[in-house]
CSV table of C-alpha atoms in Angstrom, one decimal:
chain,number,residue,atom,x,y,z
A,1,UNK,CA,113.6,118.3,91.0
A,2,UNK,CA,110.5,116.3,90.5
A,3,UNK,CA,109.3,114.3,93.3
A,4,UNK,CA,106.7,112.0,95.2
A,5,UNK,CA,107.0,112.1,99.1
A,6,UNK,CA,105.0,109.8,101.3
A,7,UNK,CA,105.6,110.9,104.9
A,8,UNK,CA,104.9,108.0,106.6
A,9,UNK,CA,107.1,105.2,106.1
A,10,UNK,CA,104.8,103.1,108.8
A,11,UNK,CA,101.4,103.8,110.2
A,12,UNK,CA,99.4,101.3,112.9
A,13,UNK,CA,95.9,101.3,112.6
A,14,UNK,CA,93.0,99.7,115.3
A,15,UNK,CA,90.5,97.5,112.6
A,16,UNK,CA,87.4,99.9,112.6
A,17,UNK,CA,89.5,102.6,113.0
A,18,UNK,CA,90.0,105.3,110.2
A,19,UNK,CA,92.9,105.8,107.9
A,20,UNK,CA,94.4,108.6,105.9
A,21,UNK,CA,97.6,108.0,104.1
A,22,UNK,CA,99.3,111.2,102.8
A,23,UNK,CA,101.0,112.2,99.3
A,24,UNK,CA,103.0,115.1,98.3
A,25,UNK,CA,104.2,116.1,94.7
A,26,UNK,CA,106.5,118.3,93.4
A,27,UNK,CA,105.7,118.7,89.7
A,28,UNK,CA,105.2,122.1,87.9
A,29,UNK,CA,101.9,121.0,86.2
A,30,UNK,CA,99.1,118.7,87.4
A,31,UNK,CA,100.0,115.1,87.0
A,32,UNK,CA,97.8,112.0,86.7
A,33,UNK,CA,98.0,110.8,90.4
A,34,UNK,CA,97.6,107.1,91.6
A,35,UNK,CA,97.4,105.2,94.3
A,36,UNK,CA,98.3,101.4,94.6
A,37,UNK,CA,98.4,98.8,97.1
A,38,UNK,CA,100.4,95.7,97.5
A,39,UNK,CA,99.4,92.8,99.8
A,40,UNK,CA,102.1,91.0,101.3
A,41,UNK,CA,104.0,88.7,98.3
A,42,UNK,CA,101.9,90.2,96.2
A,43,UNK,CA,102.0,92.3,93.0
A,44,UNK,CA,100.6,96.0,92.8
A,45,UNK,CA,96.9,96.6,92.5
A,46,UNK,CA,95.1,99.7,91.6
A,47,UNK,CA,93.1,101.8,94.4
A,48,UNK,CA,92.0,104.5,92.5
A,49,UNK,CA,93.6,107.6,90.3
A,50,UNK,CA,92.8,111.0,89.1
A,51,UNK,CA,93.2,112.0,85.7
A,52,UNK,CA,91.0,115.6,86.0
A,53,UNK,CA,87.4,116.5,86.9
A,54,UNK,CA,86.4,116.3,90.8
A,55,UNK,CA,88.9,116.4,92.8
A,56,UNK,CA,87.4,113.4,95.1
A,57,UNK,CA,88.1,110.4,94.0
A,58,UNK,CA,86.0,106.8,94.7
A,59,UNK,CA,88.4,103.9,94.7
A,60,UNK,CA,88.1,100.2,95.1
A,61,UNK,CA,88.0,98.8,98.5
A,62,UNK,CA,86.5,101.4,100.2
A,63,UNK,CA,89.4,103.9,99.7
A,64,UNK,CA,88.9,107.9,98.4
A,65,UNK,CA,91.7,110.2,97.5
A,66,UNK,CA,91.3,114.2,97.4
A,67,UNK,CA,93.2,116.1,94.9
A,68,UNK,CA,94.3,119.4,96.8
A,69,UNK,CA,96.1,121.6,93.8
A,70,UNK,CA,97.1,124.3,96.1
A,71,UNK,CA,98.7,122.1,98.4
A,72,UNK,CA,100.0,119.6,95.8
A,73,UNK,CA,98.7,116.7,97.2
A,74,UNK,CA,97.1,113.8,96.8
A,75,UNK,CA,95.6,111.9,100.0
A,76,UNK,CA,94.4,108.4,100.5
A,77,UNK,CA,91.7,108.0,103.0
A,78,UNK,CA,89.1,105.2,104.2
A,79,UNK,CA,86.5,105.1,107.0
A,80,UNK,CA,87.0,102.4,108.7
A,81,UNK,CA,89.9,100.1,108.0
A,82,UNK,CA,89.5,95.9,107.9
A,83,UNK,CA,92.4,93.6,109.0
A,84,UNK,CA,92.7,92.6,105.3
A,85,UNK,CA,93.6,96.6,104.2
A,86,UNK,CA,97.4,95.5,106.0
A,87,UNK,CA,99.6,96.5,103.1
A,88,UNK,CA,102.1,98.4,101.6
A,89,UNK,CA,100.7,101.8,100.1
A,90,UNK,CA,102.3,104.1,97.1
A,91,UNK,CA,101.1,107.0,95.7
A,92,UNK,CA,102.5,107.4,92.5
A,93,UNK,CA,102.2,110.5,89.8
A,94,UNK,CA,102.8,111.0,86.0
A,95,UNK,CA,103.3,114.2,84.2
A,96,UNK,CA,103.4,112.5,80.9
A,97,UNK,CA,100.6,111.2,79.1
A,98,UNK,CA,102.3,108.1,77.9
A,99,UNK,CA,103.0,106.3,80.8
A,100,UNK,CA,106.1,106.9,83.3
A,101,UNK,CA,105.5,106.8,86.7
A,102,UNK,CA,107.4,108.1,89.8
A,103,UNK,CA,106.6,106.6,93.1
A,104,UNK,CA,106.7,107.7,96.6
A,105,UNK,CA,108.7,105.1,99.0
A,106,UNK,CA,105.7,103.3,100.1
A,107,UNK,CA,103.6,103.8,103.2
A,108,UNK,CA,103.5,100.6,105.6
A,109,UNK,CA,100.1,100.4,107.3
A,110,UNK,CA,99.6,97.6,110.2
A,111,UNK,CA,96.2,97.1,111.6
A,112,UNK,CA,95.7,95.9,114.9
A,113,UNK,CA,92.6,94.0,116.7
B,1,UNK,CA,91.6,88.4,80.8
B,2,UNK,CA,93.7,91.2,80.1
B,3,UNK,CA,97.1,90.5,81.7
B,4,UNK,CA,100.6,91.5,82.0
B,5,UNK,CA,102.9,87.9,82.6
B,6,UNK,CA,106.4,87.3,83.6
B,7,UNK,CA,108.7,84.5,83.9
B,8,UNK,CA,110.0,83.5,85.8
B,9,UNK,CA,108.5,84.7,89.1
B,10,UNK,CA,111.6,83.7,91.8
B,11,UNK,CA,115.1,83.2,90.2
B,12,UNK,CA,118.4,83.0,91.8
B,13,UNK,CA,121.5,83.4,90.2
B,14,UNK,CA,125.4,83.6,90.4
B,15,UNK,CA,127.5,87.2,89.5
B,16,UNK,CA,128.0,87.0,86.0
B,17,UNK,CA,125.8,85.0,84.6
B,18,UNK,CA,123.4,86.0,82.0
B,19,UNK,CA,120.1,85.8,82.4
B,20,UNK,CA,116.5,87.4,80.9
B,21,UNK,CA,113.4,87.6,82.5
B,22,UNK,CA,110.5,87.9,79.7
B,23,UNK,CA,107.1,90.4,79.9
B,24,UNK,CA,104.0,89.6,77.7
B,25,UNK,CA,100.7,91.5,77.3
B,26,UNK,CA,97.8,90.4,75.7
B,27,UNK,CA,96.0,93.9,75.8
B,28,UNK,CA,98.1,95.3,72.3
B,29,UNK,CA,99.5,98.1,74.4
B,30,UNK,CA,101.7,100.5,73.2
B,31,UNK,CA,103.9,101.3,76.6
B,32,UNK,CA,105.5,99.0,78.3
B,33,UNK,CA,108.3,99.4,80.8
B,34,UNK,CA,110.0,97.7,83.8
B,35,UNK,CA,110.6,98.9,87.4
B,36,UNK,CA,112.1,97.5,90.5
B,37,UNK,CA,111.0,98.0,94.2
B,38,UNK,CA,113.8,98.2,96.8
B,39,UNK,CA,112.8,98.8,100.6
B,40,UNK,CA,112.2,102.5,101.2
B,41,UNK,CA,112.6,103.4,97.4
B,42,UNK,CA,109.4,102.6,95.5
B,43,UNK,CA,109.2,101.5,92.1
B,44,UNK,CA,111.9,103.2,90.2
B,45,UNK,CA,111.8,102.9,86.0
B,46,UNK,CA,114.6,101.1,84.6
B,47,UNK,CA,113.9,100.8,81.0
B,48,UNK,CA,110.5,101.9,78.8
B,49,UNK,CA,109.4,101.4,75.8
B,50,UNK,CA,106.2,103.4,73.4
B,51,UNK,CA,106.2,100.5,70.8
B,52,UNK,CA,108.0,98.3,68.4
B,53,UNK,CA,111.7,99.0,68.1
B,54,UNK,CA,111.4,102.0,70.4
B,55,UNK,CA,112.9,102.3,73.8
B,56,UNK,CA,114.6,104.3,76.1
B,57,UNK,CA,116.4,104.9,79.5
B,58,UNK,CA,114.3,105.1,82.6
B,59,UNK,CA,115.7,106.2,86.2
B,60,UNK,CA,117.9,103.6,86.9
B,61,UNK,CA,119.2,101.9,83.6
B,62,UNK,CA,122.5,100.5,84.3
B,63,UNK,CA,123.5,97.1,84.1
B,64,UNK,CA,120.3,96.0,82.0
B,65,UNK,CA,119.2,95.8,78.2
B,66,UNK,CA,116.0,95.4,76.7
B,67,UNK,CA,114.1,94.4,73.4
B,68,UNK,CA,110.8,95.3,71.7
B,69,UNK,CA,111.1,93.0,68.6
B,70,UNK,CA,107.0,91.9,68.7
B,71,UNK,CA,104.5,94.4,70.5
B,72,UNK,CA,103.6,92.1,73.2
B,73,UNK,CA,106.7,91.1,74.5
B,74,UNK,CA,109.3,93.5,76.4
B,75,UNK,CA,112.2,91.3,77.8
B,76,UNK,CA,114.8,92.5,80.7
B,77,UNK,CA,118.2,91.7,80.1
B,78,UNK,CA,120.5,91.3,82.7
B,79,UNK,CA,123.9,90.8,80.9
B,80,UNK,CA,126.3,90.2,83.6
B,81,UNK,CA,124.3,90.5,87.2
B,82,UNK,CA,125.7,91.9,90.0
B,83,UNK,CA,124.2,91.5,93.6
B,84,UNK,CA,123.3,95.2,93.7
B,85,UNK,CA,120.5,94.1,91.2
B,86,UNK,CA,119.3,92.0,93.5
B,87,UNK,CA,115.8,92.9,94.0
B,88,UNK,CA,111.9,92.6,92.8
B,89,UNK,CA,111.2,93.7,88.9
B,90,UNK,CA,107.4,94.5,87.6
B,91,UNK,CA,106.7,95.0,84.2
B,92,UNK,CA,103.5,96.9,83.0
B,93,UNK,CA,102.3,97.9,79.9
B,94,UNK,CA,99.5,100.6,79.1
B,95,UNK,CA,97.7,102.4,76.3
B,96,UNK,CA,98.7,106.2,76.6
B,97,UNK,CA,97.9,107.0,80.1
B,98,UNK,CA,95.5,110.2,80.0
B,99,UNK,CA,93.2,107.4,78.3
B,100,UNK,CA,93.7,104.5,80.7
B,101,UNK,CA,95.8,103.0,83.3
B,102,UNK,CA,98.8,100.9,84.1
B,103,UNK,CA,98.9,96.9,83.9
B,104,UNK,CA,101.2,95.4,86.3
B,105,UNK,CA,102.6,91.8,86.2
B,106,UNK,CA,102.9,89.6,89.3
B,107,UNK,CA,106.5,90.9,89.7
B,108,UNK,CA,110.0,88.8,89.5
B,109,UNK,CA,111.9,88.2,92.8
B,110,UNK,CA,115.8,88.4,91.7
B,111,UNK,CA,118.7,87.3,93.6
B,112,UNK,CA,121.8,87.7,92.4
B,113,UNK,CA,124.6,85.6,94.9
């Protein structure tokens, strides 16, 4: 069955510190993958996504994603992580071109002084 | 500015009443569909639609209708609400999504007593 696993349901982060939120997929062909972030009481906002092309990916905010085929996955990283990047985290993939999209059950991140 | 609008943004309700919550975008997209987030699910698909007078099941269609009468407008109907639908509801509307990316709205916090 297709699917969209974030491991980590919660992840606690020192400001400064670095952060890498993982993404696995279970699709037979290469979907568009996305990542989006929602701030507390917020809506969802786009980080970044991969259609084809490099497989590094430049996002707002500071974030990158790396597009692994042979590991089918999809992971969110950034340098060095600011109090305001406390959110909730989902990767989400399509395998059609219109517009359906499967998410992973979020990834919690807490940042600490 | 290109937006995706809903209203209204909090409602509370009573089992068994009807009630709509209505979606607008002003960016002539084809695609538009809904989702609600539940804790530790994601975003799951409820209803889509690829343009006027077309629609279709998502993931989790039960116990909601929709309309696409006008191509901006994508209205969630919730004929007779139960307090398992109690939960947040996003609608986003795209052009086809190898070209493009999803539009969410601010998101609709449902509670159904």
């Amino acid at each position: 069955a297709q699917s969209v696993t974030q491991p980590d349901i919660h992840i606690t982060v020192s400001e400064g510190a670095s952060l890498e939120l993982r993404c696995n997929y279970s699709y037979g062909a290469t979907p568009y993958l996305f990542w989006y972030v929602q701030s507390p009481g917020q809506g969802l906002q786009l980080l970044l996504k991969y259609f084809s092309g490099d497989t590094l990916v430049q996002g707002i905010k500071g974030f990158e994603a790396e597009f692994k085929r042979s590991q089918s996955s999809f992971n969110l990283r950034k340098p060095s992580v600011h109090w305001s990047d406390a959110a909730e985290y989902f990767c989400a993939v399509s395998t059609d071109s219109w517009g359906k999209l499967q998410f992973g059950a979020g990834t919690q991140v807490v940042v600490t002084p | 500015e290109a937006q995706v609008t809903q209203n209204p943004r909090y409602l509370i309700t009573v089992t068994g009443k009807k009630l709509t919550v209505t979606c607008s975008q002003n960016m002539n997209h084809e695609y538009m569909s809904w989702y609600r987030q539940d804790p530790g699910l994601g975003l799951r698909q409820i209803y889509y639609s690829m343009n006027v007078e077309v629609t279709d099941k998502g993931d989790v269609p039960e116990g909601y209708k929709v309309s696409r009468k006008e191509k901006r407008n994508f209205p969630l109907i919730l004929e007779s609400p139960s307090p398992n639908q109690t939960s947040l509801y996003f609608c986003a509307s795209n052009f086809r999504l190898g070209a493009d990316t999803q539009y969410f709205g601010p998101g609709t916090r449902l509670t159904v007593l």
